[in-house]
CSV table of C-alpha atoms in Angstrom, one decimal:
chain,number,residue,atom,x,y,z
A,1,MET,CA,-99.5,-121.7,-7.8
A,2,ILE,CA,-96.9,-123.3,-5.6
A,3,VAL,CA,-96.6,-127.1,-5.7
A,4,SER,CA,-94.4,-129.8,-4.4
A,5,ARG,CA,-92.5,-132.2,-6.7
A,6,LYS,CA,-95.2,-134.9,-6.1
A,7,GLU,CA,-97.9,-132.4,-6.9
A,8,MET,CA,-96.1,-131.3,-10.1
A,9,LEU,CA,-95.8,-134.9,-11.3
A,10,GLU,CA,-99.6,-135.3,-10.7
A,11,ILE,CA,-100.3,-132.1,-12.8
A,12,GLU,CA,-98.2,-133.5,-15.6
A,13,GLU,CA,-99.9,-136.9,-15.5
A,14,LYS,CA,-103.3,-135.2,-15.7
A,15,SER,CA,-102.3,-132.7,-18.3
A,16,GLY,CA,-103.7,-134.8,-21.2
A,17,LEU,CA,-100.3,-134.6,-22.9
A,18,SER,CA,-97.7,-137.4,-23.2
A,19,SER,CA,-94.3,-137.0,-21.6
A,20,PHE,CA,-92.8,-136.4,-25.0
A,21,GLU,CA,-95.3,-133.7,-25.8
A,22,LEU,CA,-94.7,-132.0,-22.5
A,23,ILE,CA,-91.0,-131.9,-23.0
A,24,ASN,CA,-91.4,-130.4,-26.5
A,25,LEU,CA,-93.9,-127.8,-25.0
A,26,VAL,CA,-91.3,-126.9,-22.4
A,27,GLY,CA,-88.6,-126.4,-25.0
A,28,LYS,CA,-90.9,-124.1,-27.0
A,29,LYS,CA,-92.0,-122.1,-24.0
A,30,LEU,CA,-88.5,-121.9,-22.6
A,31,ALA,CA,-87.1,-120.5,-25.9
A,32,THR,CA,-89.7,-117.7,-25.8
A,33,HIS,CA,-88.7,-116.7,-22.3
A,34,LEU,CA,-85.0,-117.0,-23.0
A,35,LEU,CA,-84.9,-114.9,-26.2
A,36,PRO,CA,-85.0,-111.4,-24.4
A,37,TYR,CA,-81.8,-112.4,-22.6
A,38,LEU,CA,-79.9,-113.3,-25.8
A,39,GLU,CA,-78.1,-111.1,-28.3
A,40,VAL,CA,-78.4,-111.9,-32.0
A,41,ASN,CA,-74.9,-113.4,-32.1
A,42,SER,CA,-75.0,-115.1,-28.7
A,43,ASN,CA,-72.8,-118.1,-28.3
A,44,ILE,CA,-74.8,-120.5,-26.1
A,45,LEU,CA,-73.4,-123.4,-24.1
A,46,ILE,CA,-76.0,-125.9,-23.0
A,47,LEU,CA,-75.1,-128.2,-20.1
A,48,SER,CA,-77.4,-131.3,-19.9
A,49,GLY,CA,-78.0,-134.0,-17.4
A,50,ASN,CA,-79.2,-137.5,-18.1
A,51,GLY,CA,-82.7,-136.9,-16.7
A,52,ASN,CA,-85.8,-134.7,-17.3
A,53,ASN,CA,-83.8,-131.4,-17.3
A,54,GLY,CA,-81.5,-132.8,-20.0
A,55,ALA,CA,-84.6,-133.7,-22.1
A,56,ASP,CA,-85.9,-130.2,-21.7
A,57,SER,CA,-82.6,-128.8,-22.8
A,58,PHE,CA,-82.6,-131.0,-25.9
A,59,ALA,CA,-86.1,-129.8,-26.8
A,60,LEU,CA,-84.8,-126.2,-26.3
A,61,ILE,CA,-82.1,-126.6,-28.9
A,62,SER,CA,-84.6,-127.2,-31.7
A,63,ASN,CA,-86.2,-123.8,-30.9
A,64,LEU,CA,-82.9,-121.9,-30.9
A,65,LYS,CA,-81.6,-122.9,-34.3
A,66,GLN,CA,-80.6,-119.3,-35.1
A,67,PHE,CA,-77.9,-119.3,-32.5
A,68,HIS,CA,-74.5,-120.9,-32.3
A,69,ILE,CA,-74.9,-123.7,-29.7
A,70,ASN,CA,-72.6,-126.2,-28.0
A,71,LEU,CA,-74.0,-129.1,-26.0
A,72,ILE,CA,-72.1,-131.0,-23.3
A,73,LEU,CA,-73.6,-134.0,-21.5
A,74,VAL,CA,-72.4,-133.5,-18.0
A,75,SER,CA,-73.8,-136.8,-16.6
A,76,GLY,CA,-73.6,-139.1,-19.6
A,77,LEU,CA,-76.2,-140.3,-22.1
A,78,PRO,CA,-79.9,-139.9,-21.4
A,79,LYS,CA,-81.5,-142.6,-19.2
A,80,ASN,CA,-85.1,-142.4,-20.4
A,81,SER,CA,-86.5,-143.1,-23.9
A,82,ASP,CA,-88.1,-139.7,-24.5
A,83,ALA,CA,-84.8,-137.9,-23.6
A,84,MET,CA,-82.9,-140.3,-25.8
A,85,LYS,CA,-85.3,-139.7,-28.7
A,86,LEU,CA,-84.8,-136.0,-28.5
A,87,TYR,CA,-81.0,-136.3,-28.0
A,88,LYS,CA,-80.8,-138.2,-31.3
A,89,GLN,CA,-82.4,-135.2,-33.0
A,90,VAL,CA,-79.6,-132.9,-31.9
A,91,PRO,CA,-77.1,-132.2,-34.6
A,92,SER,CA,-73.9,-134.2,-33.8
A,93,SER,CA,-71.8,-131.2,-34.8
A,94,ILE,CA,-72.8,-129.2,-31.7
A,95,ILE,CA,-72.2,-132.1,-29.2
A,96,GLN,CA,-68.9,-131.6,-27.4
A,97,PRO,CA,-67.1,-133.9,-24.9
A,98,LEU,CA,-66.9,-133.0,-21.2
A,99,SER,CA,-63.2,-132.6,-21.7
A,100,SER,CA,-63.8,-129.6,-23.8
A,101,LEU,CA,-65.7,-127.8,-21.1
A,102,ASP,CA,-62.9,-125.2,-20.4
A,103,THR,CA,-62.7,-124.2,-24.0
A,104,CYS,CA,-66.5,-124.0,-24.4
A,105,LEU,CA,-66.8,-121.9,-21.3
A,106,LYS,CA,-64.3,-119.4,-22.6
A,107,ASN,CA,-66.0,-119.1,-25.9
A,108,CYS,CA,-69.6,-118.9,-24.8
A,109,ASP,CA,-71.7,-115.8,-23.9
A,110,VAL,CA,-74.4,-117.6,-21.8
A,111,ILE,CA,-74.8,-120.9,-20.1
A,112,ILE,CA,-78.0,-123.0,-20.0
A,113,ASP,CA,-78.2,-125.1,-16.9
A,114,GLY,CA,-80.2,-128.3,-17.7
A,115,ILE,CA,-78.2,-130.7,-15.6
A,116,PHE,CA,-80.4,-131.8,-12.7
A,117,SER,CA,-84.2,-131.6,-12.5
A,118,PHE,CA,-86.5,-131.4,-9.5
A,119,GLY,CA,-85.7,-135.1,-8.7
A,120,TYR,CA,-82.2,-134.1,-7.4
A,121,HIS,CA,-81.6,-135.0,-3.7
A,122,GLY,CA,-78.5,-135.2,-1.5
A,123,LYS,CA,-74.9,-134.1,-2.3
A,124,LEU,CA,-73.0,-133.7,-5.5
A,125,THR,CA,-70.1,-136.1,-6.2
A,126,ASP,CA,-66.6,-134.7,-6.1
A,127,GLU,CA,-66.4,-135.0,-9.9
A,128,ILE,CA,-69.6,-133.0,-10.4
A,129,ARG,CA,-68.5,-130.4,-7.8
A,130,ALA,CA,-65.2,-129.9,-9.7
A,131,VAL,CA,-67.3,-129.3,-12.9
A,132,PHE,CA,-69.7,-126.9,-11.2
A,133,LYS,CA,-66.7,-125.0,-9.7
A,134,GLN,CA,-65.3,-124.6,-13.2
A,135,ILE,CA,-68.7,-123.4,-14.6
A,136,GLN,CA,-69.1,-120.9,-11.8
A,137,ASN,CA,-65.6,-119.6,-12.2
A,138,ALA,CA,-66.2,-118.8,-15.8
A,139,LYS,CA,-68.4,-115.9,-14.6
A,140,LYS,CA,-70.8,-116.2,-17.5
A,141,PRO,CA,-74.6,-115.6,-17.0
A,142,ILE,CA,-76.3,-118.9,-16.2
A,143,TYR,CA,-79.9,-119.6,-17.0
A,144,SER,CA,-81.3,-122.5,-15.0
A,145,ILE,CA,-84.2,-124.7,-16.2
A,146,ASP,CA,-86.8,-125.0,-13.3
A,147,ILE,CA,-84.4,-125.8,-10.4
A,148,ASN,CA,-80.8,-124.7,-10.1
A,149,SER,CA,-78.6,-127.8,-10.4
A,150,GLY,CA,-77.5,-129.0,-7.0
A,151,ALA,CA,-80.6,-127.8,-5.2
A,152,GLU,CA,-83.6,-129.7,-4.0
A,153,CYS,CA,-87.1,-128.9,-5.2
A,154,ASP,CA,-89.1,-129.2,-2.0
A,155,SER,CA,-86.8,-127.3,0.4
A,156,ALA,CA,-84.0,-124.8,0.5
A,157,MET,CA,-81.5,-127.6,0.8
A,158,HIS,CA,-78.7,-127.4,-1.7
A,159,ASP,CA,-75.1,-128.5,-2.2
A,160,SER,CA,-72.5,-125.8,-1.4
A,161,PHE,CA,-71.4,-126.1,-5.1
A,162,ALA,CA,-74.9,-125.7,-6.5
A,163,LEU,CA,-75.1,-123.4,-9.5
A,164,HIS,CA,-76.0,-119.7,-9.1
A,165,SER,CA,-78.1,-118.4,-11.9
A,166,ALA,CA,-78.8,-114.9,-13.3
A,167,VAL,CA,-82.4,-116.2,-14.0
A,168,THR,CA,-84.1,-119.4,-13.0
A,169,PHE,CA,-87.1,-120.3,-15.2
A,170,ALA,CA,-89.8,-122.0,-13.0
A,171,LEU,CA,-91.7,-124.5,-15.2
A,172,ASP,CA,-95.5,-124.1,-15.0
A,173,CYS,CA,-95.7,-123.7,-11.2
A,174,TYR,CA,-93.5,-122.3,-8.5
A,175,LYS,CA,-91.9,-124.9,-6.2
A,176,PRO,CA,-90.9,-124.5,-2.6
A,177,PHE,CA,-87.3,-124.0,-3.7
A,178,HIS,CA,-88.3,-120.9,-5.6
A,179,ILE,CA,-90.3,-119.4,-2.7
A,180,LEU,CA,-87.5,-120.1,-0.2
A,181,GLN,CA,-85.0,-117.9,-2.1
A,182,LYS,CA,-83.8,-116.0,1.0
A,183,TYR,CA,-82.4,-119.2,2.4
A,184,HIS,CA,-80.3,-120.1,-0.5
A,185,HIS,CA,-79.8,-117.0,-2.8
A,186,LEU,CA,-79.1,-119.3,-5.8
A,187,PHE,CA,-80.8,-117.0,-8.4
A,188,ASP,CA,-80.9,-113.3,-9.0
A,189,GLN,CA,-84.2,-113.4,-10.8
A,190,LEU,CA,-87.1,-115.8,-11.1
A,191,GLU,CA,-89.4,-116.1,-14.1
A,192,LEU,CA,-92.5,-118.3,-14.4
A,193,VAL,CA,-92.9,-120.2,-17.6
A,194,SER,CA,-96.5,-121.1,-18.0
A,195,LEU,CA,-97.3,-124.3,-19.9
A,196,ASP,CA,-101.0,-123.5,-20.0
A,197,ILE,CA,-102.0,-127.0,-18.7
A,198,PRO,CA,-104.8,-127.6,-16.2
A,199,HIS,CA,-104.1,-127.0,-12.5
A,200,PRO,CA,-105.9,-128.4,-9.5
A,201,LYS,CA,-108.0,-125.8,-7.6
A,202,GLN,CA,-105.7,-126.0,-4.6
A,203,SER,CA,-102.3,-127.2,-3.6
A,204,SER,CA,-100.9,-127.9,-0.1
A,205,PHE,CA,-99.1,-124.6,-0.4
A,206,MET,CA,-101.5,-121.7,0.2
A,207,GLU,CA,-100.8,-118.1,-0.8
A,208,MET,CA,-101.5,-114.6,0.3
A,209,ASN,CA,-101.4,-111.3,-1.4
A,210,GLN,CA,-103.1,-107.9,-1.2
A,211,THR,CA,-106.1,-109.0,-3.2
A,212,LEU,CA,-106.6,-112.1,-1.0
A,213,PHE,CA,-106.0,-110.1,2.1
A,214,PHE,CA,-108.8,-107.7,1.5
A,215,GLN,CA,-111.1,-110.5,0.2
A,216,ASN,CA,-110.8,-112.1,3.6
A,217,LEU,CA,-110.9,-108.9,5.7
A,218,THR,CA,-114.4,-108.2,7.0
A,219,LYS,CA,-115.6,-104.6,6.9
A,220,ARG,CA,-117.1,-103.2,10.0
A,221,LYS,CA,-120.9,-103.0,9.7
A,222,GLU,CA,-122.9,-99.8,10.3
A,223,THR,CA,-124.6,-101.5,13.3
A,224,ALA,CA,-121.3,-102.6,14.8
A,225,HIS,CA,-120.5,-102.0,18.5
A,226,LYS,CA,-117.4,-102.5,20.5
A,227,GLY,CA,-118.2,-106.1,21.1
A,228,SER,CA,-119.2,-107.1,17.6
A,229,CYS,CA,-116.0,-108.9,17.0
A,230,GLY,CA,-115.8,-110.3,20.5
A,231,LYS,CA,-112.9,-109.7,22.8
A,232,ILE,CA,-109.2,-110.7,22.8
A,233,LEU,CA,-107.0,-111.4,25.7
A,234,LEU,CA,-103.3,-110.6,25.7
A,235,VAL,CA,-101.3,-111.9,28.7
A,236,GLY,CA,-97.6,-111.0,28.9
A,237,GLY,CA,-94.9,-108.7,30.1
A,238,SER,CA,-92.9,-108.9,33.3
A,239,TYR,CA,-90.3,-106.8,35.3
A,240,GLY,CA,-87.9,-105.4,32.7
A,241,MET,CA,-90.1,-106.5,29.7
A,242,ALA,CA,-93.1,-104.2,29.9
A,243,GLY,CA,-92.5,-103.4,26.2
A,244,ALA,CA,-93.4,-106.9,25.1
A,245,ILE,CA,-97.0,-106.7,26.2
A,246,SER,CA,-97.1,-103.1,25.0
A,247,LEU,CA,-96.2,-104.2,21.5
A,248,ASN,CA,-98.8,-107.0,21.7
A,249,ILE,CA,-101.4,-104.2,22.3
A,250,THR,CA,-99.9,-102.1,19.5
A,251,GLY,CA,-100.2,-105.0,17.1
A,252,ALA,CA,-103.8,-105.6,18.0
A,253,LYS,CA,-104.6,-101.9,17.8
A,254,ALA,CA,-102.9,-101.7,14.4
A,255,LEU,CA,-105.7,-104.0,13.1
A,256,GLY,CA,-108.3,-101.7,14.7
A,257,PHE,CA,-109.5,-104.4,17.1
A,258,PRO,CA,-112.2,-102.7,19.2
A,259,TYR,CA,-112.1,-104.6,22.5
A,260,ILE,CA,-108.7,-105.6,23.9
A,261,GLU,CA,-108.3,-107.1,27.4
A,262,VAL,CA,-104.8,-107.3,28.9
A,263,GLY,CA,-103.4,-109.5,31.7
A,264,CYS,CA,-100.1,-108.4,33.3
A,265,ILE,CA,-98.4,-108.3,36.6
A,266,ASP,CA,-99.4,-105.5,38.8
A,267,GLY,CA,-95.8,-104.2,38.9
A,268,ILE,CA,-95.9,-103.2,35.2
A,269,TYR,CA,-99.6,-102.3,35.0
A,270,PRO,CA,-99.0,-98.5,35.6
A,271,ILE,CA,-96.4,-98.4,32.8
A,272,VAL,CA,-98.5,-100.2,30.2
A,273,ALA,CA,-101.8,-98.5,31.2
A,274,ALA,CA,-100.2,-95.1,30.9
A,275,LYS,CA,-99.3,-95.8,27.3
A,276,HIS,CA,-102.5,-97.6,26.2
A,277,THR,CA,-105.7,-96.1,27.5
A,278,THR,CA,-108.3,-98.1,25.6
A,279,PRO,CA,-107.7,-101.8,26.8
A,280,VAL,CA,-109.4,-103.3,29.8
A,281,PHE,CA,-106.6,-104.4,32.2
A,282,HIS,CA,-106.5,-107.3,34.6
A,283,PRO,CA,-103.4,-106.7,36.8
A,284,PHE,CA,-102.5,-109.6,39.0
A,285,SER,CA,-100.1,-110.6,41.7
A,286,ALA,CA,-98.6,-114.0,42.5
A,287,HIS,CA,-101.6,-114.8,44.7
A,288,ASN,CA,-104.6,-114.0,42.4
A,289,ILE,CA,-103.7,-115.0,38.9
A,290,GLU,CA,-106.5,-117.5,38.6
A,291,GLN,CA,-109.1,-115.1,40.1
A,292,GLN,CA,-108.1,-112.3,37.8
A,293,LEU,CA,-107.8,-114.1,34.5
A,294,THR,CA,-110.2,-117.1,34.5
A,295,PRO,CA,-113.5,-115.2,34.0
A,296,THR,CA,-111.9,-113.3,31.0
A,297,ILE,CA,-110.2,-116.4,29.5
A,298,GLU,CA,-113.4,-118.2,29.2
A,299,HIS,CA,-115.3,-115.6,27.0
A,300,VAL,CA,-112.7,-114.3,24.6
A,301,SER,CA,-112.6,-114.9,20.8
A,302,ALA,CA,-108.8,-115.3,20.8
A,303,ALA,CA,-105.9,-115.1,23.2
A,304,ALA,CA,-102.1,-114.9,23.4
A,305,PHE,CA,-99.6,-115.7,26.2
A,306,GLY,CA,-95.9,-115.6,26.5
A,307,SER,CA,-94.5,-112.3,25.2
A,308,GLY,CA,-92.0,-110.9,27.7
A,309,VAL,CA,-93.1,-113.2,30.6
A,310,THR,CA,-89.5,-114.3,31.4
A,311,GLN,CA,-89.6,-112.7,34.8
A,312,MET,CA,-93.3,-113.2,35.5
A,313,TYR,CA,-94.0,-114.8,38.9
A,314,GLU,CA,-96.0,-118.0,38.6
A,315,LYS,CA,-95.6,-118.1,34.9
A,316,GLU,CA,-95.9,-121.9,34.8
A,317,ALA,CA,-99.2,-121.6,36.6
A,318,CYS,CA,-100.3,-118.9,34.1
A,319,LEU,CA,-99.4,-121.1,31.1
A,320,ASP,CA,-101.4,-124.0,32.5
A,321,LEU,CA,-104.3,-121.7,33.2
A,322,MET,CA,-104.3,-120.4,29.6
A,323,ILE,CA,-104.0,-123.9,28.0
A,324,GLN,CA,-106.6,-125.6,30.2
A,325,ASN,CA,-109.3,-122.8,30.2
A,326,CYS,CA,-109.1,-121.0,26.9
A,327,HIS,CA,-111.9,-122.2,24.5
A,328,ALA,CA,-110.7,-119.9,21.7
A,329,PRO,CA,-107.6,-120.0,19.5
A,330,LEU,CA,-104.6,-119.5,21.7
A,331,ILE,CA,-101.2,-118.2,20.7
A,332,LEU,CA,-98.1,-119.2,22.7
A,333,ASP,CA,-95.2,-116.9,22.0
A,334,ALA,CA,-91.6,-116.5,23.3
A,335,GLU,CA,-91.3,-117.7,26.9
A,336,GLY,CA,-94.7,-119.4,26.6
A,337,ILE,CA,-93.0,-121.7,24.0
A,338,ARG,CA,-89.7,-122.1,26.0
A,339,MET,CA,-91.6,-123.4,29.0
A,340,LEU,CA,-92.8,-126.3,26.8
A,341,ARG,CA,-89.3,-127.6,26.1
A,342,TYR,CA,-89.7,-130.6,28.3
A,343,ASN,CA,-93.5,-130.3,28.6
A,344,THR,CA,-95.1,-130.5,25.2
A,345,TRP,CA,-97.5,-133.0,26.8
A,346,LYS,CA,-99.3,-130.1,28.3
A,347,LEU,CA,-100.7,-129.3,24.9
A,348,ARG,CA,-102.9,-132.4,25.2
A,349,PHE,CA,-105.0,-130.6,27.7
A,350,ALA,CA,-105.8,-127.7,25.4
A,351,LYS,CA,-109.5,-127.1,24.7
A,352,SER,CA,-108.8,-125.0,21.7
A,353,PRO,CA,-106.5,-124.8,18.7
A,354,ILE,CA,-102.9,-123.9,19.7
A,355,ILE,CA,-100.7,-121.6,17.7
A,356,LEU,CA,-96.9,-121.6,18.4
A,357,THR,CA,-94.9,-118.6,17.1
A,358,PRO,CA,-91.2,-119.4,17.6
A,359,HIS,CA,-88.3,-117.9,15.8
A,360,ILE,CA,-85.7,-120.3,14.5
A,361,GLY,CA,-83.7,-120.4,17.7
A,362,GLU,CA,-86.8,-121.0,19.9
A,363,PHE,CA,-88.0,-123.7,17.5
A,364,ALA,CA,-84.7,-125.5,17.6
A,365,ASP,CA,-84.6,-125.3,21.4
A,366,LEU,CA,-88.1,-126.5,21.8
A,367,PHE,CA,-87.5,-129.7,19.7
A,368,HIS,CA,-83.9,-130.2,20.8
A,369,LEU,CA,-82.4,-129.6,17.4
A,370,GLU,CA,-79.4,-127.7,16.2
A,371,LYS,CA,-80.3,-124.3,14.9
A,372,GLU,CA,-78.2,-124.9,11.7
A,373,GLU,CA,-80.2,-128.1,11.1
A,374,VAL,CA,-83.5,-126.2,11.2
A,375,MET,CA,-82.1,-123.4,9.0
A,376,ARG,CA,-81.2,-126.0,6.3
A,377,ASN,CA,-84.8,-127.3,6.0
A,378,PRO,CA,-87.3,-125.2,8.0
A,379,LEU,CA,-90.2,-126.3,5.9
A,380,HIS,CA,-89.7,-129.9,6.7
A,381,TYR,CA,-89.4,-129.4,10.4
A,382,ALA,CA,-92.3,-127.0,10.7
A,383,LEU,CA,-94.6,-129.4,8.9
A,384,LYS,CA,-93.3,-132.4,10.9
A,385,TYR,CA,-93.9,-130.9,14.3
A,386,ALA,CA,-97.2,-129.2,13.5
A,387,LYS,CA,-98.5,-132.6,12.5
A,388,GLU,CA,-97.0,-134.4,15.5
A,389,LEU,CA,-98.2,-131.9,18.1
A,390,LYS,CA,-101.5,-131.1,16.3
A,391,VAL,CA,-100.7,-127.4,16.5
A,392,TYR,CA,-100.3,-124.5,14.1
A,393,ILE,CA,-96.7,-123.4,13.8
A,394,VAL,CA,-95.7,-119.9,12.7
A,395,LEU,CA,-91.9,-120.3,12.2
A,396,LYS,CA,-90.6,-116.8,12.1
A,397,SER,CA,-87.6,-116.2,9.8
A,398,ALA,CA,-86.6,-114.4,6.6
A,399,HIS,CA,-89.4,-116.4,5.0
A,400,THR,CA,-91.9,-117.0,7.8
A,401,ILE,CA,-93.5,-120.4,7.4
A,402,ILE,CA,-96.9,-121.4,8.7
A,403,ALA,CA,-97.6,-125.1,9.0
A,404,THR,CA,-100.9,-126.6,10.0
A,405,PRO,CA,-101.8,-129.9,11.7
A,406,ASN,CA,-103.2,-131.3,8.5
A,407,GLU,CA,-100.0,-130.6,6.5
A,408,GLN,CA,-101.0,-127.4,4.7
A,409,CYS,CA,-98.3,-124.7,4.4
A,410,TYR,CA,-97.7,-121.1,3.7
A,411,ILE,CA,-94.3,-119.5,2.9
A,412,ASN,CA,-94.4,-115.8,3.3
A,413,GLN,CA,-92.8,-113.5,0.8
A,414,THR,CA,-93.2,-110.1,2.4
A,415,GLY,CA,-90.9,-108.3,4.9
A,416,ASN,CA,-87.3,-107.3,5.1
A,417,GLU,CA,-84.3,-107.0,7.4
A,418,ALA,CA,-85.8,-104.0,9.1
A,419,LEU,CA,-87.9,-106.4,11.1
A,420,ALA,CA,-84.7,-108.0,12.5
A,421,GLN,CA,-85.2,-106.2,15.8
A,422,ALA,CA,-86.4,-106.9,19.3
A,423,GLY,CA,-90.2,-106.5,19.5
A,424,SER,CA,-91.2,-107.4,16.0
A,425,GLY,CA,-92.4,-110.8,17.1
A,426,ASP,CA,-94.4,-109.3,19.9
A,427,LEU,CA,-96.0,-106.9,17.5
A,428,LEU,CA,-96.9,-109.9,15.2
A,429,THR,CA,-98.4,-111.8,18.1
A,430,GLY,CA,-100.9,-108.9,18.7
A,431,MET,CA,-101.7,-108.6,15.0
A,432,LEU,CA,-102.4,-112.4,14.8
A,433,THR,CA,-104.5,-112.4,17.9
A,434,ALA,CA,-106.7,-109.7,16.5
A,435,LEU,CA,-107.1,-111.4,13.1
A,436,LEU,CA,-107.9,-114.7,14.8
A,437,ALA,CA,-110.9,-113.0,16.5
A,438,TYR,CA,-111.9,-111.2,13.3
A,439,HIS,CA,-111.9,-114.4,11.1
A,440,CYS,CA,-113.3,-117.8,11.7
A,441,ASP,CA,-110.6,-119.7,9.8
A,442,ILE,CA,-107.3,-120.0,11.7
A,443,PHE,CA,-105.0,-120.7,8.8
A,444,THR,CA,-106.4,-117.8,6.8
A,445,SER,CA,-106.0,-115.5,9.8
A,446,LEU,CA,-102.4,-116.5,10.3
A,447,ARG,CA,-101.6,-116.0,6.7
A,448,MET,CA,-103.2,-112.6,6.6
A,449,GLY,CA,-101.3,-111.5,9.8
A,450,VAL,CA,-97.9,-112.7,8.7
A,451,TRP,CA,-98.3,-111.2,5.2
A,452,LEU,CA,-99.5,-107.9,6.6
A,453,HIS,CA,-96.7,-107.7,9.2
A,454,GLY,CA,-94.1,-108.0,6.4
A,455,HIS,CA,-96.0,-105.9,3.8
A,456,ILE,CA,-96.2,-102.9,6.2
A,457,ALA,CA,-92.4,-103.2,6.8
A,458,ASP,CA,-91.9,-103.2,3.0
A,459,LYS,CA,-94.1,-100.0,2.8
A,460,LEU,CA,-92.2,-98.3,5.7
A,461,VAL,CA,-88.8,-98.8,4.1
A,462,GLU,CA,-89.9,-96.9,1.1
A,463,HIS,CA,-89.4,-93.8,3.2
A,464,HIS,CA,-87.3,-95.0,6.1
A,465,SER,CA,-83.9,-96.7,6.5
A,466,LYS,CA,-83.9,-100.5,6.9
A,467,MET,CA,-81.6,-99.9,9.8
A,468,HIS,CA,-84.3,-98.2,11.7
A,469,ILE,CA,-88.1,-98.5,11.4
A,470,ASN,CA,-90.2,-97.7,14.5
A,471,LEU,CA,-92.5,-100.6,15.3
A,472,GLU,CA,-94.8,-98.2,17.0
A,473,ASP,CA,-95.5,-96.6,13.6
A,474,TYR,CA,-97.5,-99.7,12.6
A,475,PRO,CA,-100.9,-98.5,13.6
A,476,GLU,CA,-100.6,-95.4,11.5
A,477,ALA,CA,-99.1,-97.3,8.6
A,478,VAL,CA,-101.8,-100.0,8.6
A,479,ASP,CA,-104.4,-97.3,8.9
A,480,GLN,CA,-103.1,-95.6,5.8
A,481,PHE,CA,-102.9,-98.9,4.0
A,482,PHE,CA,-106.5,-99.8,4.9
A,483,TYR,CA,-107.7,-96.3,4.0
A,484,GLU,CA,-106.1,-96.5,0.5
A,485,ASN,CA,-108.0,-99.7,0.0
A,486,GLY,CA,-111.4,-98.5,1.1
A,487,TYR,CA,-111.5,-99.7,4.6
């Protein structure tokens, strides 16, 4: 389970254990997980803060009595009574002053990071930065308790001097920090330490994996016909960008969607139709967009607009037509998003749920933010604007984030750098459109699509270079994946 700091505090409060009992439980469980990383004669340096992580490290000491341990209080004496009670149980002979840090670092084999807990926020002081630099320069393996010191629990935000660990031990539940690892790279390995305490049935952070994917993927019935799942409409492409709408179609076909309708300008229709023979096409000119698309828009189960429409004539009119007439979930991608930069008010006229699928740059541009600012805290901004605009946001990045209007969230773990190529977003748009038509729940469909998009890339790089995977291989790869799982 993935939980926020607030949700973790609620779990602890409802655990039936006192704070003191929980801390001792953490110490016992941590020791069990830490033992495989220690040699019989390991010399351990424990660095403690004055908060909850410090208390956890004091409890850990009593479970590692067979080792030579030194303890340094980096932030002074404990501030709460439980931590102080445990500190007083620590043998005074192992407590060293901060001034002896250099000597202790030279003599130790491993370092336990128990300095800051999940309550940390902001920047480190210059004094602490100097200490952290000294610790990191010692080049000894660091094992962090729950959250690496200098990093925030609910985001990828971290001080530039935050400690980098060999292993971070997530206590009881994963936190957003753990799941956003590609944004901070602060640990080499992550290990969950279960405390075996009751959890709520659901958190605000939803998950997706292979089991959940197939639990939610409906098998085609024996009596199915081409219209059993409804129809989807993909509108996109323009002069010089015929490939974008072609990849939309490829994505939808990868999911085996049986009835695809396509709207594109008449100038690229022959190119796209020659490549894809099964969709129903609605080619249009600058003079008959409404006539060609309106009847189709009104009866589809899901639709998408925007991939490759940069050079499309009357693209603003087409955007308005889609927003105002579509009664099914509507994805706005690429140029469809860029056209909203000064016009987000247009979304108020939508008759259906809207899904925006920007990459980081498009997102920053849409909301007049610096790209670096979004990169520092993508989770915060995705949730903020999904709620404000009452839309679903699929923020495409190393960890694609899905945020809902009611503040639910999904942080994707699949995918790799092979997807860092033009067209991967267009492919995803087609896949998401198909899944939105297959499934009645929008958030579930989006999670399934984003997960599958990344998972197939992970499967492809098992036999292909990450420098070059062919996006057009997706239908075959998805087909093989489905076949292996009985679909």
